[in-house]
Coordinates of C-alpha atoms and ligand atoms in Angstrom, one line a residue:
M9 CA 24.1 8.0 -28.3
L10 CA 21.6 8.4 -31.1
V11 CA 20.1 5.0 -30.1
I12 CA 19.8 6.1 -26.5
V13 CA 18.2 9.4 -27.5
T14 CA 15.7 7.7 -29.8
K15 CA 14.8 5.2 -27.2
F16 CA 14.2 7.9 -24.7
L17 CA 12.0 9.9 -27.1
L18 CA 10.0 6.8 -27.9
I19 CA 9.5 6.1 -24.2
A20 CA 8.5 9.7 -23.6
L21 CA 6.1 9.6 -26.6
C22 CA 4.5 6.4 -25.6
F23 CA 4.2 7.7 -22.0
Y24 CA 2.0 10.7 -23.0
R25 CA 0.2 9.0 -25.9
C26 CA -0.8 5.9 -23.9
S27 CA -1.8 8.0 -20.9
A28 CA -4.0 10.3 -23.0
N29 CA -5.7 7.6 -25.1
N30 CA -6.9 4.7 -23.2
V31 CA -7.7 5.7 -19.7
S32 CA -11.3 6.6 -18.6
A33 CA -12.1 8.9 -15.7
R34 CA -15.1 7.0 -14.2
Y35 CA -13.0 5.1 -11.6
Y36 CA -9.8 7.0 -11.9
P37 CA -8.9 8.4 -8.5
R38 CA -9.1 12.2 -7.9
Y39 CA -6.5 12.3 -5.2
H40 CA -4.9 8.8 -4.8
L41 CA -1.9 7.9 -6.8
A42 CA -2.7 5.5 -9.7
P43 CA -0.7 4.6 -12.7
P44 CA -1.1 7.0 -15.7
Y45 CA -2.0 3.9 -17.7
G46 CA -1.4 0.1 -17.4
W47 CA -1.2 -2.0 -14.3
M48 CA 0.0 -1.0 -10.8
N49 CA 0.7 -3.2 -7.8
D50 CA 3.1 -3.0 -4.8
P51 CA 4.5 0.4 -3.7
N52 CA 8.3 0.4 -3.9
G53 CA 11.2 2.7 -3.0
F54 CA 9.0 5.0 -0.9
C55 CA 11.4 7.8 0.3
V56 CA 12.0 11.5 0.8
F57 CA 14.7 12.9 -1.6
N58 CA 15.5 16.6 -1.9
N59 CA 12.5 17.4 0.2
E60 CA 10.1 15.6 -2.1
F61 CA 8.4 12.2 -1.6
H62 CA 9.2 9.6 -4.2
L63 CA 7.0 6.6 -4.7
F64 CA 7.9 3.8 -7.1
Y65 CA 5.6 1.0 -7.9
Q66 CA 5.3 -2.3 -9.7
F67 CA 4.2 -1.3 -13.1
N68 CA 3.1 -3.0 -16.3
P69 CA 3.1 -0.4 -19.1
E70 CA 1.8 -2.9 -21.7
S71 CA -1.6 -3.7 -20.2
S72 CA -4.0 -2.8 -17.5
Q73 CA -5.4 -6.4 -17.4
D74 CA -2.5 -8.3 -15.9
P75 CA 0.7 -7.6 -14.0
G76 CA 2.8 -8.7 -17.0
I77 CA 6.5 -8.3 -16.5
A78 CA 7.1 -5.9 -13.7
H79 CA 8.9 -2.5 -14.3
W80 CA 9.3 0.2 -11.7
G81 CA 6.9 3.1 -12.3
H82 CA 7.7 6.3 -10.6
A83 CA 6.0 9.4 -9.2
R84 CA 7.0 12.3 -7.0
S85 CA 5.1 14.7 -4.8
A86 CA 5.8 17.5 -2.4
D87 CA 2.7 16.7 -0.3
L88 CA 1.7 13.1 -1.0
F89 CA -1.4 14.3 -2.9
H90 CA -0.2 16.3 -5.9
W91 CA 1.7 13.6 -7.8
E92 CA 3.8 14.1 -10.9
H93 CA 4.4 11.0 -13.0
L94 CA 8.0 10.5 -14.0
P95 CA 9.5 8.2 -16.7
I96 CA 9.7 4.5 -15.9
A97 CA 12.6 4.1 -13.5
M98 CA 13.6 0.5 -14.3
Y99 CA 13.0 -1.9 -17.1
P100 CA 13.4 -5.7 -17.0
D101 CA 16.5 -5.4 -19.2
R102 CA 19.1 -7.6 -17.5
S103 CA 19.6 -11.3 -17.5
F104 CA 18.9 -11.5 -13.7
D105 CA 15.7 -9.4 -13.9
K106 CA 14.3 -10.2 -17.3
T107 CA 11.0 -11.6 -16.0
G108 CA 10.5 -8.9 -13.4
V109 CA 12.0 -5.9 -11.7
F110 CA 10.2 -6.9 -8.5
S111 CA 9.6 -5.0 -5.3
G112 CA 12.1 -3.2 -3.1
S113 CA 13.0 -0.1 -1.2
A114 CA 15.1 3.1 -1.2
L115 CA 17.9 4.3 1.1
I116 CA 19.1 7.9 0.8
E117 CA 22.7 8.7 1.6
N118 CA 25.2 11.2 0.4
R119 CA 22.6 12.9 -1.9
T120 CA 22.1 9.6 -3.7
M121 CA 19.0 7.5 -3.9
Y122 CA 20.0 3.8 -3.6
L123 CA 17.3 1.4 -4.8
F124 CA 17.2 -2.2 -3.8
Y125 CA 15.0 -4.7 -5.7
T126 CA 14.5 -8.3 -6.6
G127 CA 15.5 -9.5 -10.0
N128 CA 13.1 -12.3 -11.0
V129 CA 13.7 -14.9 -13.6
N130 CA 11.0 -17.5 -14.4
F131 CA 11.7 -21.0 -15.7
P132 CA 8.2 -22.3 -16.7
N133 CA 7.6 -26.0 -16.2
Q134 CA 10.9 -26.5 -14.4
Y135 CA 11.8 -27.0 -10.8
P136 CA 12.6 -24.5 -9.3
E137 CA 10.3 -22.5 -11.4
R138 CA 12.0 -19.2 -10.7
V139 CA 15.2 -17.7 -9.3
Q140 CA 15.1 -14.5 -7.3
R141 CA 18.2 -12.4 -6.6
Q142 CA 18.6 -9.0 -4.9
A143 CA 19.9 -6.1 -6.9
L144 CA 21.0 -2.4 -6.5
A145 CA 20.4 0.7 -8.6
F146 CA 21.0 4.3 -7.8
S147 CA 20.0 7.8 -8.9
K148 CA 21.8 11.1 -8.4
D149 CA 19.0 13.3 -9.6
G150 CA 15.9 11.3 -8.4
V151 CA 14.7 10.8 -12.0
H152 CA 17.3 8.8 -14.0
V153 CA 18.0 5.4 -12.4
E154 CA 21.1 3.4 -13.2
K155 CA 21.5 -0.3 -12.3
Y156 CA 24.7 -1.2 -10.4
E157 CA 27.2 -3.0 -12.7
G158 CA 28.1 -5.7 -10.1
N159 CA 24.5 -6.9 -9.8
P160 CA 23.1 -9.1 -8.4
I161 CA 24.3 -8.1 -5.0
L162 CA 22.8 -11.1 -3.1
K163 CA 22.2 -14.6 -4.4
A164 CA 20.7 -16.7 -1.7
E165 CA 19.9 -19.8 -3.7
N166 CA 20.2 -22.0 -0.6
R167 CA 17.2 -20.1 0.6
Q168 CA 14.9 -21.5 -2.1
P169 CA 13.2 -19.8 -5.0
H170 CA 11.0 -17.3 -3.2
I171 CA 13.2 -14.7 -1.5
R172 CA 12.3 -11.1 -2.3
D173 CA 11.3 -7.5 -1.5
P174 CA 14.4 -6.1 0.1
K175 CA 13.8 -3.3 2.6
V176 CA 17.0 -1.6 3.6
W177 CA 17.9 0.8 6.4
K178 CA 21.0 2.0 8.2
H179 CA 21.8 1.9 11.9
G180 CA 25.2 3.0 13.2
N181 CA 27.7 2.0 10.5
T182 CA 25.8 -1.0 9.3
Y183 CA 23.2 -1.5 6.7
Y184 CA 20.3 -3.9 7.3
M185 CA 18.1 -5.6 4.9
V186 CA 14.9 -7.7 5.5
L187 CA 13.8 -10.1 2.9
G188 CA 10.5 -12.1 2.5
N189 CA 11.0 -15.8 2.1
S190 CA 9.1 -19.0 1.6
Y191 CA 11.0 -22.0 3.1
N192 CA 10.6 -25.7 3.2
N193 CA 9.4 -26.1 -0.4
H194 CA 7.0 -23.3 -0.3
T195 CA 5.3 -24.2 3.0
V196 CA 6.8 -21.8 5.6
G197 CA 6.7 -18.0 5.4
R198 CA 9.5 -16.1 7.1
V199 CA 11.5 -12.9 7.2
L200 CA 15.3 -13.0 7.0
L201 CA 17.7 -10.3 8.2
Y202 CA 21.0 -9.5 6.3
T203 CA 23.7 -7.0 7.2
S204 CA 26.3 -5.2 5.1
K205 CA 29.1 -2.6 5.6
D206 CA 29.1 -1.3 2.0
L207 CA 25.6 -1.9 0.5
V208 CA 26.9 -4.5 -2.0
S209 CA 28.2 -7.5 0.1
W210 CA 25.5 -8.9 2.4
T211 CA 25.6 -11.6 5.1
E212 CA 22.7 -13.4 6.6
A213 CA 22.3 -12.3 10.3
S214 CA 19.2 -13.9 11.6
I215 CA 15.6 -15.1 11.0
L216 CA 13.5 -12.2 12.2
G217 CA 10.2 -14.1 12.0
E218 CA 8.9 -17.4 10.9
S219 CA 5.5 -19.0 10.6
D220 CA 4.6 -21.6 13.3
G221 CA 2.8 -23.6 10.6
S222 CA -0.4 -21.6 10.8
M223 CA 0.9 -18.3 9.5
G224 CA 1.2 -18.9 5.8
Y225 CA 3.6 -20.3 3.2
M226 CA 5.1 -17.0 2.1
W227 CA 5.8 -13.7 3.9
E228 CA 6.0 -10.9 1.3
C229 CA 7.0 -7.2 1.5
P230 CA 8.6 -7.1 4.9
D231 CA 9.3 -3.8 6.6
F232 CA 11.0 -3.4 10.0
F233 CA 11.2 -0.2 12.0
E234 CA 11.4 1.3 15.4
L235 CA 8.2 3.0 16.6
G236 CA 7.4 4.3 20.1
G237 CA 10.4 2.5 21.6
K238 CA 9.5 -0.9 20.2
F239 CA 10.0 -2.6 16.8
V240 CA 7.3 -3.3 14.3
L241 CA 7.6 -6.2 11.8
L242 CA 5.1 -5.3 9.1
F243 CA 4.6 -7.9 6.3
S244 CA 2.1 -9.5 4.0
P245 CA 1.6 -13.2 4.6
Q246 CA 0.1 -15.5 2.0
G247 CA -1.7 -18.7 2.9
L248 CA -3.6 -17.7 6.1
E249 CA -7.0 -19.5 6.5
P250 CA -10.0 -17.3 7.4
R251 CA -10.7 -17.4 11.2
G252 CA -14.1 -15.8 12.1
D253 CA -13.9 -12.1 11.0
K254 CA -10.1 -12.4 10.5
Y255 CA -8.1 -13.0 7.3
R256 CA -11.0 -12.8 4.9
N257 CA -9.0 -11.5 2.0
L258 CA -7.0 -13.7 -0.4
Y259 CA -3.8 -12.4 1.2
Q260 CA -3.3 -10.3 4.4
T261 CA -1.1 -7.5 5.6
G262 CA -0.4 -7.1 9.3
Y263 CA 2.2 -6.7 12.0
I264 CA 3.9 -8.1 15.1
V265 CA 5.3 -5.7 17.8
G266 CA 8.4 -6.7 19.8
N267 CA 11.8 -5.9 21.0
F268 CA 14.9 -6.0 18.8
D269 CA 18.5 -6.3 19.9
Y270 CA 21.0 -4.9 17.3
E271 CA 23.7 -7.0 19.0
S272 CA 22.2 -10.4 18.8
K273 CA 20.0 -9.4 15.7
L274 CA 17.1 -11.2 17.4
F275 CA 13.5 -10.0 17.4
T276 CA 11.4 -11.0 20.4
P277 CA 7.6 -10.6 19.7
L278 CA 5.4 -9.1 22.4
T279 CA 2.2 -9.5 20.4
E280 CA 0.6 -11.9 18.0
F281 CA 0.1 -11.1 14.3
M282 CA -2.6 -8.4 13.9
E283 CA -4.1 -7.2 10.6
L284 CA -3.3 -3.6 9.9
D285 CA -6.5 -2.9 8.0
H286 CA -9.9 -4.7 7.9
G287 CA -11.2 -3.8 4.4
H288 CA -11.1 -5.8 1.2
D289 CA -8.2 -4.1 -0.5
F290 CA -5.0 -3.4 1.4
Y291 CA -1.8 -5.2 0.6
A292 CA 2.0 -5.0 0.3
T293 CA 2.6 -2.0 2.6
Q294 CA 5.7 0.1 2.5
T295 CA 6.8 2.8 5.0
T296 CA 9.2 5.7 5.1
L297 CA 10.1 8.5 7.5
D298 CA 9.1 12.0 6.5
T299 CA 11.3 15.0 7.3
R300 CA 9.6 15.5 10.7
G301 CA 10.3 11.9 11.7
N302 CA 6.8 10.6 11.2
R303 CA 6.4 7.0 10.0
V304 CA 4.2 7.1 6.9
V305 CA 2.7 4.0 5.4
V306 CA 1.1 3.3 2.0
A307 CA -0.4 0.1 0.7
W308 CA -1.5 -1.2 -2.7
F309 CA -5.2 -0.4 -2.6
D310 CA -6.3 -3.5 -4.4
M311 CA -6.0 -7.3 -4.0
W312 CA -4.8 -10.1 -6.3
E313 CA -7.3 -12.0 -8.4
Q314 CA -10.2 -9.5 -8.1
N315 CA -10.5 -8.4 -11.8
Y316 CA -12.0 -5.1 -10.8
P317 CA -13.6 -3.1 -13.6
D318 CA -11.0 -0.4 -13.7
Q319 CA -8.9 -3.0 -15.7
Q320 CA -11.3 -2.3 -18.6
D321 CA -10.6 1.4 -18.3
G322 CA -6.9 1.4 -19.3
F323 CA -5.5 1.3 -15.8
N324 CA -5.6 -0.9 -12.7
G325 CA -4.7 -0.3 -9.1
Q326 CA -4.0 2.6 -6.9
M327 CA -2.3 3.4 -3.6
T328 CA -4.1 4.0 -0.3
L329 CA -4.1 7.4 1.4
P330 CA -0.7 7.8 3.0
R331 CA -1.1 7.4 6.8
Y332 CA 1.0 8.2 9.9
L333 CA 1.6 5.2 12.1
Y334 CA 1.6 5.5 15.9
L335 CA 2.1 2.8 18.6
T336 CA -0.3 2.6 21.5
R337 CA 0.8 1.5 25.0
D338 CA -0.8 -1.9 24.4
F339 CA 1.3 -2.3 21.3
R340 CA -1.3 -1.7 18.6
L341 CA -0.8 0.5 15.5
L342 CA -2.9 3.6 15.0
Q343 CA -3.3 5.0 11.5
K344 CA -4.1 8.6 10.8
P345 CA -4.3 10.3 7.4
V346 CA -1.2 12.5 6.9
R347 CA -1.7 16.2 7.7
Q348 CA -1.2 17.2 4.1
V349 CA -4.7 16.1 3.4
S350 CA -5.7 19.6 4.3
N351 CA -4.1 20.6 0.9
I352 CA -7.0 19.0 -1.0
R353 CA -9.8 19.8 1.4
G354 CA -12.4 21.8 -0.5
R355 CA -15.7 23.5 0.4
K356 CA -18.0 22.1 3.1
L357 CA -21.0 20.3 1.5
Y358 CA -22.7 19.7 4.8
S359 CA -22.2 20.5 8.5
G360 CA -24.6 19.9 11.4
R361 CA -26.7 17.3 13.1
A362 CA -28.0 14.6 10.8
K363 CA -31.3 12.7 11.0
P364 CA -32.3 9.3 9.6
N365 CA -32.2 9.4 5.8
N366 CA -30.4 12.7 5.5
V367 CA -28.9 12.6 2.0
I368 CA -25.9 14.6 0.9
K369 CA -24.9 14.6 -2.7
L370 CA -21.1 14.5 -3.3
D371 CA -19.3 16.5 -5.9
D372 CA -17.1 14.6 -8.3
N373 CA -17.5 11.4 -6.2
S374 CA -14.9 12.6 -3.8
A375 CA -15.3 13.6 -0.2
E376 CA -14.1 13.5 3.4
I377 CA -16.8 12.7 5.9
R378 CA -16.7 13.1 9.6
V379 CA -19.3 11.5 11.9
V380 CA -19.8 12.0 15.6
A381 CA -22.6 9.9 17.1
A382 CA -23.6 8.4 20.4
R383 CA -21.5 5.6 21.8
L384 CA -24.4 3.5 23.0
K385 CA -26.6 3.5 19.8
N386 CA -26.3 1.7 16.5
F387 CA -25.3 3.9 13.6
E388 CA -25.2 3.3 9.9
L389 CA -24.0 5.4 7.0
L390 CA -24.7 4.4 3.4
I391 CA -22.6 5.4 0.4
E392 CA -24.9 5.1 -2.6
S393 CA -24.7 5.3 -6.4
E394 CA -27.2 4.3 -9.1
N395 CA -26.5 0.7 -8.9
N396 CA -24.8 -0.1 -5.6
T397 CA -24.6 0.8 -1.9
V398 CA -21.9 0.4 0.6
S399 CA -23.0 0.3 4.2
I400 CA -20.7 1.2 7.2
S401 CA -22.4 0.4 10.4
Y402 CA -21.7 0.1 14.2
D403 CA -23.4 -2.4 16.4
Y404 CA -23.0 -1.2 19.9
R405 CA -24.3 -4.3 21.6
K406 CA -21.7 -6.5 19.9
G407 CA -19.0 -3.8 19.8
K408 CA -18.5 -4.4 16.1
V409 CA -18.1 -2.2 13.1
T410 CA -19.0 -3.6 9.6
L411 CA -18.3 -2.5 6.1
D412 CA -20.6 -4.2 3.6
R413 CA -20.1 -3.4 -0.1
G414 CA -22.7 -5.9 -1.3
G415 CA -22.2 -8.6 -3.9
N416 CA -20.2 -11.7 -3.4
D417 CA -18.1 -11.6 -0.2
G418 CA -19.1 -8.0 0.6
V419 CA -18.8 -8.0 4.4
R420 CA -15.8 -7.1 6.4
R421 CA -16.2 -6.7 10.2
T422 CA -14.1 -6.3 13.3
N423 CA -14.3 -5.6 17.0
W424 CA -14.3 -1.9 17.9
R425 CA -15.7 0.2 20.7
P426 CA -15.6 4.0 20.7
S427 CA -14.2 5.5 23.9
L428 CA -16.5 8.5 24.4
K429 CA -18.3 9.1 21.1
L430 CA -18.5 7.2 17.9
Y431 CA -16.1 9.0 15.6
W432 CA -15.4 8.1 12.0
Q433 CA -13.4 9.8 9.3
I434 CA -14.2 8.5 5.9
F435 CA -12.6 9.2 2.6
I436 CA -14.5 8.6 -0.7
D437 CA -12.8 8.7 -4.1
A438 CA -14.0 7.6 -7.5
S439 CA -13.6 3.9 -6.8
S440 CA -12.6 3.7 -3.1
I441 CA -13.7 4.1 0.5
E442 CA -11.4 4.4 3.5
V443 CA -12.8 4.4 7.0
F444 CA -10.8 5.5 10.1
C445 CA -12.5 4.6 13.4
G446 CA -11.8 6.6 16.6
N447 CA -8.1 7.4 16.8
G448 CA -7.3 5.2 13.9
E449 CA -7.3 2.0 15.9
V450 CA -9.4 0.3 13.2
T451 CA -9.4 1.1 9.5
F452 CA -11.2 -0.3 6.5
S453 CA -9.9 0.2 2.9
S454 CA -12.2 -1.2 0.2
R455 CA -12.7 -0.5 -3.4
F456 CA -16.2 0.1 -4.8
F457 CA -17.3 0.8 -8.4
P458 CA -20.2 3.2 -8.5
T459 CA -22.2 4.1 -11.5
G460 CA -23.0 7.8 -11.9
N461 CA -22.9 10.2 -8.9
V462 CA -22.3 9.2 -5.4
S463 CA -24.3 10.4 -2.4
I464 CA -24.3 9.5 1.2
R465 CA -27.3 8.8 3.4
V466 CA -27.7 8.4 7.2
G467 CA -29.3 5.1 8.0
D468 CA -33.0 4.6 8.8
D469 CA -32.5 4.3 12.6
S470 CA -29.4 6.4 12.9
Q471 CA -28.6 10.0 13.8
A472 CA -25.4 11.9 14.0
D473 CA -24.6 14.6 16.6
E474 CA -22.3 16.1 14.0
L475 CA -21.9 15.3 10.4
T476 CA -19.4 17.2 8.3
V477 CA -18.8 16.6 4.6
F478 CA -16.0 18.3 2.7
K479 CA -15.4 18.1 -1.0
L480 CA -11.9 16.9 -1.8
K481 CA -10.2 18.6 -4.7
R482 CA -8.5 16.8 -7.6
S483 CA -4.8 16.6 -7.0
V484 CA -3.8 14.0 -9.7
D485 CA -4.2 14.2 -13.5
V486 CA -7.6 12.6 -14.0
P487 CA -8.3 11.7 -17.7
D488 CA -10.7 13.9 -19.6
Q489 CA -13.6 11.6 -20.4
Ligands
NAG9 C1 -4.2 1.2 -25.3 O1 -4.9 1.0 -26.4 C2 -4.2 0.4 -27.5 C3 -5.0 0.4 -28.7 O2 -6.3 0.0 -28.4 C4 -3.6 -0.9 -27.1 O3 -2.8 -1.5 -28.1 C5 -2.8 -0.8 -25.8 O4 -2.4 -2.0 -25.3 C6 -3.6 -0.1 -24.7 N1 -2.7 0.2 -23.6 C7 -3.0 -0.1 -22.4 C8 -2.0 0.4 -21.4 O5 -4.0 -0.6 -22.0
NAG10 C1 28.8 8.4 2.2 O1 29.9 9.2 2.5 C2 30.7 8.8 3.6 C3 31.8 9.8 3.8 O2 32.5 9.9 2.7 C4 31.2 7.4 3.4 O3 31.9 6.9 4.5 C5 30.0 6.4 3.1 O4 30.5 5.1 2.8 C6 29.2 7.0 1.9 N1 28.0 6.1 1.7 C7 27.8 5.4 0.6 C8 26.6 4.6 0.6 O5 28.6 5.4 -0.3
NAG11 C1 9.3 -29.6 -3.7 O1 8.1 -29.8 -4.4 C2 8.2 -30.1 -5.7 C3 6.8 -30.3 -6.4 O2 5.9 -29.6 -5.6 C4 9.0 -31.4 -5.9 O3 9.1 -31.7 -7.2 C5 10.3 -31.3 -5.2 O4 11.0 -32.5 -5.2 C6 10.2 -30.8 -3.8 N1 11.5 -30.6 -3.2 C7 11.9 -30.9 -2.0 C8 13.2 -30.5 -1.6 O5 11.1 -31.5 -1.2
NAG12 C1 -22.3 -1.1 -11.1 O1 -21.9 -0.8 -12.4 C2 -20.5 -1.0 -12.7 C3 -20.3 -0.6 -14.1 O2 -21.2 -1.1 -15.0 C4 -20.2 -2.5 -12.5 O3 -18.8 -2.7 -12.7 C5 -20.6 -2.9 -11.1 O4 -20.3 -4.3 -10.9 C6 -22.0 -2.6 -10.8 N1 -22.3 -2.9 -9.5 C7 -23.4 -3.6 -9.1 C8 -23.5 -3.8 -7.6 O5 -24.2 -4.0 -9.9
NAG13 C1 -23.8 14.3 -11.6 O1 -23.5 15.5 -11.0 C2 -23.1 16.5 -11.9 C3 -22.7 17.7 -11.1 O2 -21.9 17.4 -10.0 C4 -24.3 16.8 -12.8 O3 -23.8 17.7 -13.8 C5 -24.7 15.5 -13.5 O4 -25.9 15.8 -14.2 C6 -25.0 14.4 -12.5 N1 -25.3 13.2 -13.1 C7 -26.4 12.5 -12.8 C8 -26.5 11.2 -13.7 O5 -27.2 12.8 -12.0

């Protein structure tokens, strides 16, 4: 008992000491969820429990410079903006998860939070070099998490070493789990479907999706849900080659829309794979339903192997704005910022028409910008700091929208045509930009690392019929310095 209490005290102490000491405010988000210190990657266990959102994440409490050995960090929020950091939910403390409590999801039933995750064990310089098994944990109070004694619940060693990221849901009296997998000796990405009657014993039911050879060697972080009468398979493939404007990031996140038959367990695609976001930093999505039945998505707002400068500031990584997902009649996903963004909307910094070179200084490097402009004219908006500029531009002749953050590999571009007017909604935070075009049919999520104060400027040959700039208030604990 004493040992447990002491351990808990030490954890609590380190939690506050580490968070206070090392982390610098310059790139720390004002309203996006970031780790209190250390390294964050994939969102995990996104759910609503007792009317609050819970978001877990891949967390390295030891260092902000590398992913280390994954723990589950944990935060909760009533509105998806005001986040409270909770104690680390899971440590890599079992033989089957000793080199990583990897990604997974949550299922709420009978006032209990059931958490599914991948236990990772590395075997350096051996073949196979790792073993991944699926495990279960649960929480009655939404804070203290206990691992199930009978773990692991699913060993699928015939499925090869890369099998991970369980996403679980219930339909009728059956539980369903999708898993990301790399097959054929790490050459073919796919998503496997398993079923269970009791959450602990699982049977393979079907292969939901599989690369045809051109779609990557590994499909990570699968999510599968009904939306607008169809089913969406959302996942993060690794190993896609760039094709024109597509697939420019190291790894991608996107979706396939189709029909799913709960009897045969087969998914029949109606579309090709489409990227969900067109910016530099959007990966490993996870969705949940809110209490009103909206499908909410978040992504890791970062990308592997970028070595962004926030790593030097005692923390790394953040989550994107939470967004509602909608399905159009032609089977494309729309993304809209969740309505709770109104909770952080502050005073208006500007409102009116805007001429070329109109400059608006932001307050605290944090703002929501809305632009309405002519459909048949080019338009450019610049986001500027002392040492860098990000350009967001529309080329009406080509029907393309471009985000250019400068530097090496700065350009991301995709096809987009406004229907009546050009409409953009843009969110700036201390080290990030999110652009929503039109009804959310195209988004760009990219990190940028400004020096000093940020301002926005309307481009040389551009004018806006309406430009509105709101300050966005701080809703997370930003470090002092
Ligand atoms: C915080 O700083 C201390 C002392 O410099 C260092 O030992 C520790 O690893 C740092 N923690 C993080 C999370 O970067
Ligand atoms: C929740 O309770 C119902 C009714 O007692 C039971 O049938 C079901 O198995 C329980 N679910 C879990 C996950 O234990
Ligand atoms: C898979 O690849 C590794 C090295 O890349 C090789 O040692 C191993 O024999 C291969 N296994 C199969 C089943 O092809
Ligand atoms: C701006 O300064 C920051 C901090 O020194 C640096 O990380 C970033 O790379 C700089 N950007 C450019 C475009 O020089
Ligand atoms: C940045 O803006 C703040 C007020 O928002 C001001 O106090 C500060 O002097 C500005 N810094 C620079 C370098 O202009």
